[in-house]
Short mmCIF file of C-alpha atoms in Angstrom, two decimals:
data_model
loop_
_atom_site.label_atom_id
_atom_site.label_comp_id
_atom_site.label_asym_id
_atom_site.label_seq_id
_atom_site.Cartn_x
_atom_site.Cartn_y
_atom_site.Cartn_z
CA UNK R 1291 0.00 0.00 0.00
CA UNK R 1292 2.58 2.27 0.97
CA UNK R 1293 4.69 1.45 -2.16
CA UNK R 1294 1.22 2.39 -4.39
CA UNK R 1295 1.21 5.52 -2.51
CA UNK R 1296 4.77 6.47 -3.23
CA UNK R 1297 4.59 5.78 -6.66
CA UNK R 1298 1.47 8.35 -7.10
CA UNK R 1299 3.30 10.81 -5.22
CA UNK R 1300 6.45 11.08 -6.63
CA UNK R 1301 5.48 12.89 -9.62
CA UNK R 1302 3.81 15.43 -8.35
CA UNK R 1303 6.80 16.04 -6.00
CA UNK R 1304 9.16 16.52 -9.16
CA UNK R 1305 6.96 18.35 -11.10
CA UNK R 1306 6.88 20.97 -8.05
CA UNK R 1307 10.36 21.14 -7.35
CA UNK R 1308 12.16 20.40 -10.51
CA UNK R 1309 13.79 23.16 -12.11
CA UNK R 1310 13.60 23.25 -15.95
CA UNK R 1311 15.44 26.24 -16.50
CA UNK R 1312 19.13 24.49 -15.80
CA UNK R 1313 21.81 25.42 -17.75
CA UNK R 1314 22.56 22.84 -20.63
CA UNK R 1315 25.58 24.62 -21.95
CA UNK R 1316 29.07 23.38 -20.04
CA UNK R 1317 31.21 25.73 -21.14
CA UNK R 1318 28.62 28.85 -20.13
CA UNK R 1319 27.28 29.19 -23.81
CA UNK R 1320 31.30 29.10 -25.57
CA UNK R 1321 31.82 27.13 -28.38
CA UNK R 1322 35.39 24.59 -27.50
CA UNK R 1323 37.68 25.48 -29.42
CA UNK R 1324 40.86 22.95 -28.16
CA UNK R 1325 40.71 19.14 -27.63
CA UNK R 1326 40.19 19.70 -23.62
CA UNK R 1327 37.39 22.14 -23.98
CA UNK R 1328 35.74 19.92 -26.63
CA UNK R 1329 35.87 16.69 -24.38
CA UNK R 1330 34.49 18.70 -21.03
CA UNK R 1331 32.20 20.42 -22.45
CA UNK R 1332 30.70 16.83 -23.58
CA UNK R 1333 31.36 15.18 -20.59
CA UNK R 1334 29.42 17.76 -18.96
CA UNK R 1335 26.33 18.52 -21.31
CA UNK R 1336 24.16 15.28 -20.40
CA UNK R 1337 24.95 15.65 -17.41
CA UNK R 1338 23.96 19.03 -16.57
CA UNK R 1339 20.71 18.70 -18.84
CA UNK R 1340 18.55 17.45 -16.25
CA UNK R 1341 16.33 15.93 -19.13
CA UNK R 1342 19.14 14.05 -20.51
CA UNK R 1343 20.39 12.71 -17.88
CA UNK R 1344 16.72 11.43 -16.82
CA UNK R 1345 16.53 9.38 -20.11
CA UNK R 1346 19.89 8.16 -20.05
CA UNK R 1347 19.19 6.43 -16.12
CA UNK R 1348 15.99 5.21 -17.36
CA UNK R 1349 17.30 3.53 -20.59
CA UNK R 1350 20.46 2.26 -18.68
CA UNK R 1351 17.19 0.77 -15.63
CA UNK R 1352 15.45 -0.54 -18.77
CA UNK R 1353 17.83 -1.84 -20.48
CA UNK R 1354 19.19 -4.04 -17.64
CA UNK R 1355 16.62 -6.37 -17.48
CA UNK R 1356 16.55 -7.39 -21.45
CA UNK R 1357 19.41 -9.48 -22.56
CA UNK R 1358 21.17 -7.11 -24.07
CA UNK R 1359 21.82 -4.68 -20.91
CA UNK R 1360 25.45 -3.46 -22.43
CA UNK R 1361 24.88 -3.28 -26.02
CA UNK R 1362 20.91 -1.52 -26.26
CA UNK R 1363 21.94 1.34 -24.37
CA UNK R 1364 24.84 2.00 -27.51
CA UNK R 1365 21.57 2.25 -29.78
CA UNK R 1366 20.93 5.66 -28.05
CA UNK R 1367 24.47 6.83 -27.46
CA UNK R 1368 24.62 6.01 -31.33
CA UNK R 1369 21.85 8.11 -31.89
CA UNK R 1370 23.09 11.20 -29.82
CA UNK R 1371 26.09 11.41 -32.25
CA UNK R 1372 23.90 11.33 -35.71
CA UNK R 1373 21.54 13.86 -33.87
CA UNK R 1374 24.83 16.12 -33.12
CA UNK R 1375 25.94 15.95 -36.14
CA UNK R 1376 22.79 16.87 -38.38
CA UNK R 1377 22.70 19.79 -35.74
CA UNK R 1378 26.68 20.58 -37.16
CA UNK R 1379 25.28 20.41 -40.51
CA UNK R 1380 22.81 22.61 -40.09
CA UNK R 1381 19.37 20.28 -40.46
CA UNK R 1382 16.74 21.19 -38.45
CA UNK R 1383 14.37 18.42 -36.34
CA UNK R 1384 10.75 19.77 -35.73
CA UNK R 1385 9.81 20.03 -32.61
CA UNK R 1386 12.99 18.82 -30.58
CA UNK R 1387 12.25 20.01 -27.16
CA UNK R 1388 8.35 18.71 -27.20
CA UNK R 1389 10.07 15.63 -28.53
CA UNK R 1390 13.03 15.51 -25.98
CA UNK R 1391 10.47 16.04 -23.18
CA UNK R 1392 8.26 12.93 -24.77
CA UNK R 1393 10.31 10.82 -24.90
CA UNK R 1394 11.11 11.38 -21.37
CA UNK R 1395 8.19 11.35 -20.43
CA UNK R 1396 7.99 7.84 -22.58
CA UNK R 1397 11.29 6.16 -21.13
CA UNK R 1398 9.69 7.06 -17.69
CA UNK R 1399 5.97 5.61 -18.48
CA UNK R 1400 8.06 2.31 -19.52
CA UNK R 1401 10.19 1.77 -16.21
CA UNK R 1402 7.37 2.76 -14.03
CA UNK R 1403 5.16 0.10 -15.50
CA UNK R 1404 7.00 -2.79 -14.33
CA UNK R 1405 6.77 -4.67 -17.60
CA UNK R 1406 9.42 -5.79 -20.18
CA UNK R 1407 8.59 -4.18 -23.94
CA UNK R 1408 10.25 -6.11 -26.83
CA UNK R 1409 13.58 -5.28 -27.22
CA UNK R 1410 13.03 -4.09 -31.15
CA UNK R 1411 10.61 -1.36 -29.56
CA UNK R 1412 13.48 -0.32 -26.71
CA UNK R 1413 15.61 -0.14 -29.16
CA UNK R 1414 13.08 2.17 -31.56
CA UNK R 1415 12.76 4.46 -28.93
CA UNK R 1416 16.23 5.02 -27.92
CA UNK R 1417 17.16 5.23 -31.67
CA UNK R 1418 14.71 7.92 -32.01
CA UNK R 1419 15.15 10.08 -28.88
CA UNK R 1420 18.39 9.58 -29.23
CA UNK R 1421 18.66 11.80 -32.53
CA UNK R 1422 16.20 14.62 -31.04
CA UNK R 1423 19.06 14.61 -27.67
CA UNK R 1424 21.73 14.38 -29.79
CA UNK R 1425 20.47 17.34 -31.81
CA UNK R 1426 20.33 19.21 -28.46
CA UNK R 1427 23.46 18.58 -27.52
CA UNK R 1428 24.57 19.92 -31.02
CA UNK R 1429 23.82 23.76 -30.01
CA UNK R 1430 26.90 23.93 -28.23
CA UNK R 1431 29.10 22.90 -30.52
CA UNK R 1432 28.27 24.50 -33.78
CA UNK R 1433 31.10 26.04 -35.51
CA UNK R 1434 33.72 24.46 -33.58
CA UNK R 1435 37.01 23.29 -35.82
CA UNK R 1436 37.30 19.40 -36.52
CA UNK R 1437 39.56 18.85 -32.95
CA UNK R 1438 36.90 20.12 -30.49
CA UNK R 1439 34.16 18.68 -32.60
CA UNK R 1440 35.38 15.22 -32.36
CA UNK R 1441 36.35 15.89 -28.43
CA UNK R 1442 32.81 16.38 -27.85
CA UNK R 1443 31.60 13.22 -29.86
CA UNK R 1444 33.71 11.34 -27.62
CA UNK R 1445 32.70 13.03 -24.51
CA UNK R 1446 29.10 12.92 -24.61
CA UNK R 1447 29.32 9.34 -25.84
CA UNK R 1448 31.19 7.87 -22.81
CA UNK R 1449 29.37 9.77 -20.14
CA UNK R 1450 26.14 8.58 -21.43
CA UNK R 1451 27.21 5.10 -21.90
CA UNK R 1452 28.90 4.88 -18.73
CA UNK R 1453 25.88 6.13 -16.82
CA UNK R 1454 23.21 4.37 -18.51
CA UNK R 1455 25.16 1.15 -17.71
CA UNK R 1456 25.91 2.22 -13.73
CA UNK R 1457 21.97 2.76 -13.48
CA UNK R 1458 21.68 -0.42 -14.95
CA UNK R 1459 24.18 -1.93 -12.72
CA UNK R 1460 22.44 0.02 -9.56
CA UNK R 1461 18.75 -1.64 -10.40
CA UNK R 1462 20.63 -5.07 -10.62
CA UNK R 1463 23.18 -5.58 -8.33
CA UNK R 1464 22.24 -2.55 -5.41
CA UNK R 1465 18.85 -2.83 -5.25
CA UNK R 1466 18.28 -6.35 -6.40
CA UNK R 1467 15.51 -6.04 -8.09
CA UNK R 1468 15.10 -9.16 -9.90
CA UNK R 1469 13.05 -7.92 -13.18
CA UNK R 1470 11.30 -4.56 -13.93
CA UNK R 1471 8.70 -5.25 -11.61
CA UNK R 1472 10.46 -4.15 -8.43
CA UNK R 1473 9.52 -1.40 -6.36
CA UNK R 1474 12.87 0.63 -6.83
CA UNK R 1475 13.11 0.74 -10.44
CA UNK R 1476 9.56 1.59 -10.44
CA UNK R 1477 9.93 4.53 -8.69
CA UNK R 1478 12.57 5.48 -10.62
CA UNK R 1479 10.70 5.78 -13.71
CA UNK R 1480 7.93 7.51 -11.77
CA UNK R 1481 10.58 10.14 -11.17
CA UNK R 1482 11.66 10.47 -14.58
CA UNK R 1483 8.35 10.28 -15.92
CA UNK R 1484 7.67 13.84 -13.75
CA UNK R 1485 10.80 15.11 -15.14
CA UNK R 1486 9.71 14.71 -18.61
CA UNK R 1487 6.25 16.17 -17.71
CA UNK R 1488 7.91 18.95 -16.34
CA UNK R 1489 9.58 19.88 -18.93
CA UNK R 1490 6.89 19.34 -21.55
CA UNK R 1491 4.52 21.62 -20.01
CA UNK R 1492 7.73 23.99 -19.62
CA UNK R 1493 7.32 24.26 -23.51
CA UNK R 1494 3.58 24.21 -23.89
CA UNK R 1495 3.63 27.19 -21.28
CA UNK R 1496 6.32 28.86 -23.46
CA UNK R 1497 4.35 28.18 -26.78
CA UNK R 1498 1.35 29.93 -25.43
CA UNK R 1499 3.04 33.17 -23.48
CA UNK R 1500 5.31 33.68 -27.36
#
């Protein structure tokens, strides 16, 4: 009872006390222009992009209880760098942010439900929010020289995989859950769900006050 109760409540929590407006540029809105610059500032961005880093737990909680808990979270990192680079190239995705917020909103709705989804449709969805985040993280590197560029490929690729599989490892091995049923992961999702929320209604509030 009290776990039903927790789970109802932690949205609402989030969506009163998370805080959209975080920064999502690491280098304060620069563009790197040396190796070093170029591999912080993608260390940083999914990291400090609350909504990224939301998806990227939940994908690394979901993906740990398919059989392919190392390899389906590469199908988003994967995505992240075509994103970025279609952003570089100066190809515009419709609609990123409601689509970035979605599909937060999605990866959260599939944790917190406790079931298993095929792993063609995991691997759909992480494809495909993958290219909208990628094309976020893209903003801040725009215009940087080939070095940088490539620094920041490599940066936001290993921070995302390496998180994605230490929140897999958590649901595992720390919390023991023993499928996507359990309580903790559960919750998890509830909490990334609200993030997603958040930030959707964040841009439907912004559409409407324009």
């Amino acid at each position: 009872m009290h776990s039903r109760r927790a789970l109802a409540l932690v949205p609402v929590v989030l969506a009163a006390s998370a805080s959209p407006a975080l920064a999502h540029h690491a280098m304060g809105g620069q563009v790197p222009d040396t190796l070093a610059t170029g591999l912080l500032s993608g260390l940083g961005h999914p990291v400090i992009g609350v909504d990224h880093l939301a998806f990227v737990v939940a994908a690394g909680v979901a993906a740990a209880f398919t059989g392919n808990r190392l390899l389906s979270p590469l199908a988003f990192v994967a995505a992240t760098v075509a994103g970025c680079l279609l952003q570089v190239a100066g190809t515009a995705l419709p609609a990123a942010e409601f689509v970035i917020a979605l599909s937060v909103v999605a990866i959260g709705a599939v944790v917190l439900s406790g079931r298993s989804i095929g792993s063609p449709a995991l691997l759909g969805l992480f494809a495909l929010a993958g290219l909208f985040h990628g094309w976020a993280y893209g903003q801040s590197i725009v215009g940087a020289e080939p070095t940088p560029l490539l620094a920041y490929l490599a940066g936001f690729s290993a921070v995302q995989y390496g998180i994605a599989v230490a929140a897999g490892l958590l649901a595992v091995r720390l919390w023991k859950a023993a499928g996507p049923e359990a309580v903790r992961p559960r919750l998890a999702g509830a909490v990334v769900a609200g993030i997603g929320l958040t930030f959707f209604l964040e841009q439907v509030e912004s559409l409407i006050l324009a």
